[in-house]
Tab-separated table of C-alpha atoms in Angstrom:
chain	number	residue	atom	x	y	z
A	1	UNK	CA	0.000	0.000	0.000
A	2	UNK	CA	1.375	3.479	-0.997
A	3	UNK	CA	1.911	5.943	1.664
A	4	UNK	CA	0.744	9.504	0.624
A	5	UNK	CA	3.618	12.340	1.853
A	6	UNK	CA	2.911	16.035	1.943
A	7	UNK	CA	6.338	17.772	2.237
A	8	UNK	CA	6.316	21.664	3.976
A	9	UNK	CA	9.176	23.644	3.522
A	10	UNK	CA	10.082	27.475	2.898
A	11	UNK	CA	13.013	25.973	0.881
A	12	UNK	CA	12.246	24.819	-2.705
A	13	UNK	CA	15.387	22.862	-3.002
A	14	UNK	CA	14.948	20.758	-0.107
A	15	UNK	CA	11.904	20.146	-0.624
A	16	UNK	CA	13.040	18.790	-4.009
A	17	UNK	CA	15.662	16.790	-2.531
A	18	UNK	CA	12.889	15.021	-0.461
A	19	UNK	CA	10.523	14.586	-3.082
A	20	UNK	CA	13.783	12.515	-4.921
A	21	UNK	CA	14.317	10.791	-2.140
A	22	UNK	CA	11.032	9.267	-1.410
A	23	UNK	CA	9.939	8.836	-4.906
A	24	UNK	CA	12.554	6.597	-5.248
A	25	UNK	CA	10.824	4.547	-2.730
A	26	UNK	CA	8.283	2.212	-4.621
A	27	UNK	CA	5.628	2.392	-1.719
A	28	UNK	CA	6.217	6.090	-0.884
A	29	UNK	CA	4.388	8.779	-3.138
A	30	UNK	CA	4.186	12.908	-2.494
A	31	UNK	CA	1.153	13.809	-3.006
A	32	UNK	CA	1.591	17.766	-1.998
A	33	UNK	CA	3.735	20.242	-1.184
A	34	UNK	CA	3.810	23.893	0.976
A	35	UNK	CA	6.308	26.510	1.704
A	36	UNK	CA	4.591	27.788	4.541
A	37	UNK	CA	2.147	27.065	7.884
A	38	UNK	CA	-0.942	28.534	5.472
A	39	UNK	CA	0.063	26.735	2.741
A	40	UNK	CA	0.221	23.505	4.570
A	41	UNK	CA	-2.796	23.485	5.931
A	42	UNK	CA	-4.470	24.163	2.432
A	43	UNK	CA	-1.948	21.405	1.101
A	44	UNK	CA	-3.540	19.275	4.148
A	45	UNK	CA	-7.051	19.704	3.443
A	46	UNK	CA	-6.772	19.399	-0.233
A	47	UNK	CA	-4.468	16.258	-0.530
A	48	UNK	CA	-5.099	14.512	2.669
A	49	UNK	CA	-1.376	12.907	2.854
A	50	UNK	CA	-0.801	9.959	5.494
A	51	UNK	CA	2.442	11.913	6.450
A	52	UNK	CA	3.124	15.837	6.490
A	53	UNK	CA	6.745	16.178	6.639
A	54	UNK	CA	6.754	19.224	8.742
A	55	UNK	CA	9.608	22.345	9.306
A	56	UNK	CA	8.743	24.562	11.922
A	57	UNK	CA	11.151	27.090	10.960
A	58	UNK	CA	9.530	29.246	8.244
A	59	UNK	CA	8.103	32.611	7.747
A	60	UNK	CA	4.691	33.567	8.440
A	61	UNK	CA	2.595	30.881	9.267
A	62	UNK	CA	4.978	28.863	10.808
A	63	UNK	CA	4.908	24.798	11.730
A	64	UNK	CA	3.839	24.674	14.956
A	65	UNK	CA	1.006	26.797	14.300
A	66	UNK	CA	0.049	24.488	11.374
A	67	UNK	CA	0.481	21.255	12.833
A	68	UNK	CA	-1.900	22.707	15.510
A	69	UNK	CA	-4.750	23.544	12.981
A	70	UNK	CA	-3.995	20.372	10.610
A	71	UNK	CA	-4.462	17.994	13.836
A	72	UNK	CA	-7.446	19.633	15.060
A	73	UNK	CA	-9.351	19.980	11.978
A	74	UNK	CA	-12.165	17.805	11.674
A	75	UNK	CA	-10.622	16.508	8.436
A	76	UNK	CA	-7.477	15.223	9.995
A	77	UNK	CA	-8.180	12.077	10.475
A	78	UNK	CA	-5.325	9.673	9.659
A	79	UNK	CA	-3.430	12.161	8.984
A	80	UNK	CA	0.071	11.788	10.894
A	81	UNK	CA	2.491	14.481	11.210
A	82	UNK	CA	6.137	14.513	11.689
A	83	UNK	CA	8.396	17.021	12.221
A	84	UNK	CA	11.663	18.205	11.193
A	85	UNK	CA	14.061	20.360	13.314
A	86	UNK	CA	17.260	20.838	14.705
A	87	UNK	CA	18.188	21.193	18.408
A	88	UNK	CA	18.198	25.380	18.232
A	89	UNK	CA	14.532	25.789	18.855
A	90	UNK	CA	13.491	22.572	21.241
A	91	UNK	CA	10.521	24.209	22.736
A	92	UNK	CA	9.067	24.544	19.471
A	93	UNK	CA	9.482	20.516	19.556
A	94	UNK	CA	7.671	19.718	22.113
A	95	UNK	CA	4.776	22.385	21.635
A	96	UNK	CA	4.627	20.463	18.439
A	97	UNK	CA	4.492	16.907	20.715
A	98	UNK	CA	1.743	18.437	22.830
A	99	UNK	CA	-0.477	19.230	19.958
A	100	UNK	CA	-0.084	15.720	18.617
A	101	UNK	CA	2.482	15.425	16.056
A	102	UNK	CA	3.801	12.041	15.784
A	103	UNK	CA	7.159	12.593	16.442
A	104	UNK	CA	10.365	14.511	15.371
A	105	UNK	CA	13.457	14.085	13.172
A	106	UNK	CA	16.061	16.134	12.763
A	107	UNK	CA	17.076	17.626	9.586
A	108	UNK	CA	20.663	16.306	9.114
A	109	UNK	CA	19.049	12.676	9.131
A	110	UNK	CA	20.232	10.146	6.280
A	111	UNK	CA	17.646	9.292	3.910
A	112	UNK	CA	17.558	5.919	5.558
A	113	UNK	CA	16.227	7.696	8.460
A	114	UNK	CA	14.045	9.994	6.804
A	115	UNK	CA	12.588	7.002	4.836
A	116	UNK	CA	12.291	4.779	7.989
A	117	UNK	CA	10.601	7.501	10.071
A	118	UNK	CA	8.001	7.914	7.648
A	119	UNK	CA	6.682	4.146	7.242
A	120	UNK	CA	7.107	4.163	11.081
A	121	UNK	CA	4.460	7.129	11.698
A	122	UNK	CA	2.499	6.006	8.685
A	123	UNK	CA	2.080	2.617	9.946
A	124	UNK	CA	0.231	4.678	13.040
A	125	UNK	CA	3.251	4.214	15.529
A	126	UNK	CA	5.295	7.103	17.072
A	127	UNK	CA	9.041	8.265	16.906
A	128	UNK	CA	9.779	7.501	20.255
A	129	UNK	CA	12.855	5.448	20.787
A	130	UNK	CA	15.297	7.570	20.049
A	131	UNK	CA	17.249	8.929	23.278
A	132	UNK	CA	17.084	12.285	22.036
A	133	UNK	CA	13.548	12.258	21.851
A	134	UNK	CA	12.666	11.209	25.467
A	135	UNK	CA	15.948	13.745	26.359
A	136	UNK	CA	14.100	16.444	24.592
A	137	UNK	CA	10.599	15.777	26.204
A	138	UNK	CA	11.804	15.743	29.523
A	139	UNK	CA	13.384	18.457	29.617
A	140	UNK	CA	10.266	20.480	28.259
A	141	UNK	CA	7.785	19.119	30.270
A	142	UNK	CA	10.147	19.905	33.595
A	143	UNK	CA	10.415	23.954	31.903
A	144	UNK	CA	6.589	23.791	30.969
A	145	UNK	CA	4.465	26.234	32.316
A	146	UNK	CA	0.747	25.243	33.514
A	147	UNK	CA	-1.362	23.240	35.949
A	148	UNK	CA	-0.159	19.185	36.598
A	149	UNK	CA	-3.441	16.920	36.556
A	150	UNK	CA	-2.189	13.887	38.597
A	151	UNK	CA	-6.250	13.283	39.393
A	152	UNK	CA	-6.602	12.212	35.520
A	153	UNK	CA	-4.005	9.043	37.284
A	154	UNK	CA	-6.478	8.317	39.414
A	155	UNK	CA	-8.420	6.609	36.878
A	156	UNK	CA	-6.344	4.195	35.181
A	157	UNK	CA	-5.823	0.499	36.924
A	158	UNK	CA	-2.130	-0.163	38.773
A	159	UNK	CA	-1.594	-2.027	35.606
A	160	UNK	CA	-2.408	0.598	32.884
A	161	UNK	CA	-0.059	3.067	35.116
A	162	UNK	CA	2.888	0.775	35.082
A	163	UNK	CA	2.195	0.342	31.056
A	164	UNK	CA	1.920	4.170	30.602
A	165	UNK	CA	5.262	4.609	32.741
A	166	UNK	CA	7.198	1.999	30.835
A	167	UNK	CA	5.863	3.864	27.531
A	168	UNK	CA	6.607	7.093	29.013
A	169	UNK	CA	10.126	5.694	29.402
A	170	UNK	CA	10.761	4.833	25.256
A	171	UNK	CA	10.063	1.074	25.503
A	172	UNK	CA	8.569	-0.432	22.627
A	173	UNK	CA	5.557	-2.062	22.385
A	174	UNK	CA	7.253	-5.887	22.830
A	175	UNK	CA	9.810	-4.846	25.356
A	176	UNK	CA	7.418	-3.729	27.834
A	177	UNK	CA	5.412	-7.224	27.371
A	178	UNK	CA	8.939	-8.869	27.976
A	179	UNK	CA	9.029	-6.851	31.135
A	180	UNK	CA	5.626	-7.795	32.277
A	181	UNK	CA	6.004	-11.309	31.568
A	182	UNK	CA	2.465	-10.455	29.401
A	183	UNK	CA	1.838	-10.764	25.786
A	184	UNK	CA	2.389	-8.554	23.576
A	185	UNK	CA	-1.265	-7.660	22.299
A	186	UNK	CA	-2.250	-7.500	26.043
A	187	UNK	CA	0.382	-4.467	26.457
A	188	UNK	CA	-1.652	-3.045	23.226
A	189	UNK	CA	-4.988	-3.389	24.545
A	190	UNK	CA	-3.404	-1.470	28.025
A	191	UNK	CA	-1.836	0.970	25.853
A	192	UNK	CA	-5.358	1.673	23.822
A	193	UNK	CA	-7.326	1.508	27.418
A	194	UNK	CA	-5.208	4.300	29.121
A	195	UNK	CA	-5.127	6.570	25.562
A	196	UNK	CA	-8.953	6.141	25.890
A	197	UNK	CA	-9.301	7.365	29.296
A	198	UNK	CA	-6.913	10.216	29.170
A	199	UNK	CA	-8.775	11.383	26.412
A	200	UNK	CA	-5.063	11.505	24.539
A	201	UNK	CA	-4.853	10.716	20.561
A	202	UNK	CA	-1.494	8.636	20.393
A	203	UNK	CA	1.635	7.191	22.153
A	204	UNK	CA	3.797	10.430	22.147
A	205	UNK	CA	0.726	12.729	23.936
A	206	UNK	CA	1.093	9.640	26.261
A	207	UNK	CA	4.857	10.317	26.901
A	208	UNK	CA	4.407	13.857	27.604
A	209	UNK	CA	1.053	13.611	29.800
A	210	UNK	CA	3.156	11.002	31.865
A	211	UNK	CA	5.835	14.247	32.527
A	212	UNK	CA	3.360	16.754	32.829
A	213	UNK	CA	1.203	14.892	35.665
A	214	UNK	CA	4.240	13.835	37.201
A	215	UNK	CA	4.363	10.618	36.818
A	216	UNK	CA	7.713	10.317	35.384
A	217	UNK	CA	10.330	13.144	36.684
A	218	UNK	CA	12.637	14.755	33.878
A	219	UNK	CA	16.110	13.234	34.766
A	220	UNK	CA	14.678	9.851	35.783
């Protein structure tokens, strides 16, 4: 099945260097493209890509503000973004986290990488195991401003905590069944449980609800 990219960028030529990349891919296909926030939203609505390969970095409408509108607009649905950065703006990261983005990679990435991150998010997964990534949430969530909700806890079982602190941590999916001496669809069906009562739309709003509420302490 062919994954549908949108690619947003205020630079034509990487852009173009993208759209080589992954149309060299037989099961990856771009389907739009934006140099701006605006533009990417438009791109978005019209195209509906499985993947919007996101910069935050641009002029006027930037990414953060799109990914916000993209993900909350009652067309999204399905639609997965993923962002691309470097390390000089991390806020802008994990705003970008917090309004549901599926994950980040940074813009120096191989095409291996790039190619691998995509099919990852696509296939409804987050970028989460990297290091960096956990590194970059933590230290965010200890920096963020705003009120904790540790009651929201109060509703999940002892089990469905100890699943959301093991996901909060970066393990995978099949190491945190090898840890609970469980099976692996039984950590999924946890997983899906606690996303439903949170009221949170994927793994990585997981991870950074687990900082926010205290649950897991940056540094830990």
């Amino acid at each position: 099945m062919t994954c549908r990219v949108g690619l947003v960028d205020d630079q034509e030529v990487v852009r173009a260097g993208f759209r080589l990349i992954l149309e060299s891919e037989g099961d990856l296909a771009v389907v739009g493209e934006a140099a701006d926030g605006r533009q990417a939203i438009e791109m978005a609505r019209v195209a509906r890509p499985d993947v919007v390969l996101m910069d935050i970095q641009m002029p006027g409408t930037d990414g953060l503000t799109a990914t916000r509108a993209i993900l909350a607009a009652p067309w999204s649905a399905g639609i997965r973004v993923l962002i691309l950065t470097t390390f000089e703006r991390e806020e802008y990261v994990f705003e970008a986290l917090r309004a549901g983005a599926a994950g980040f990679l940074l813009k120096n990435s191989s095409p291996e990488d790039l190619i691998r991150a995509i099919r990852i998010v696509a296939a409804g997964d987050s970028l989460l195991a990297p290091s960096v990534t956990r590194q970059v949430i933590a230290e965010f969530a200890r920096l963020a401003v705003g009120p904790r909700q540790p009651e929201r806890l109060g509703g999940l079982t002892d089990r469905e905590t100890e699943v959301l602190r093991l996901v909060a941590a970066g393990h995978s999916n099949a190491e945190i069944a090898g840890r609970l001496y469980v099976g692996e669809a039984t950590v999924k069906t946890h997983v899906s449980h606690l996303l439903t009562k949170l009221g949170l739309r994927d793994r990585v709003q997981a991870v950074v609800f687990a900082y926010e509420s205290g649950l897991i302490r940056p540094g830990a």
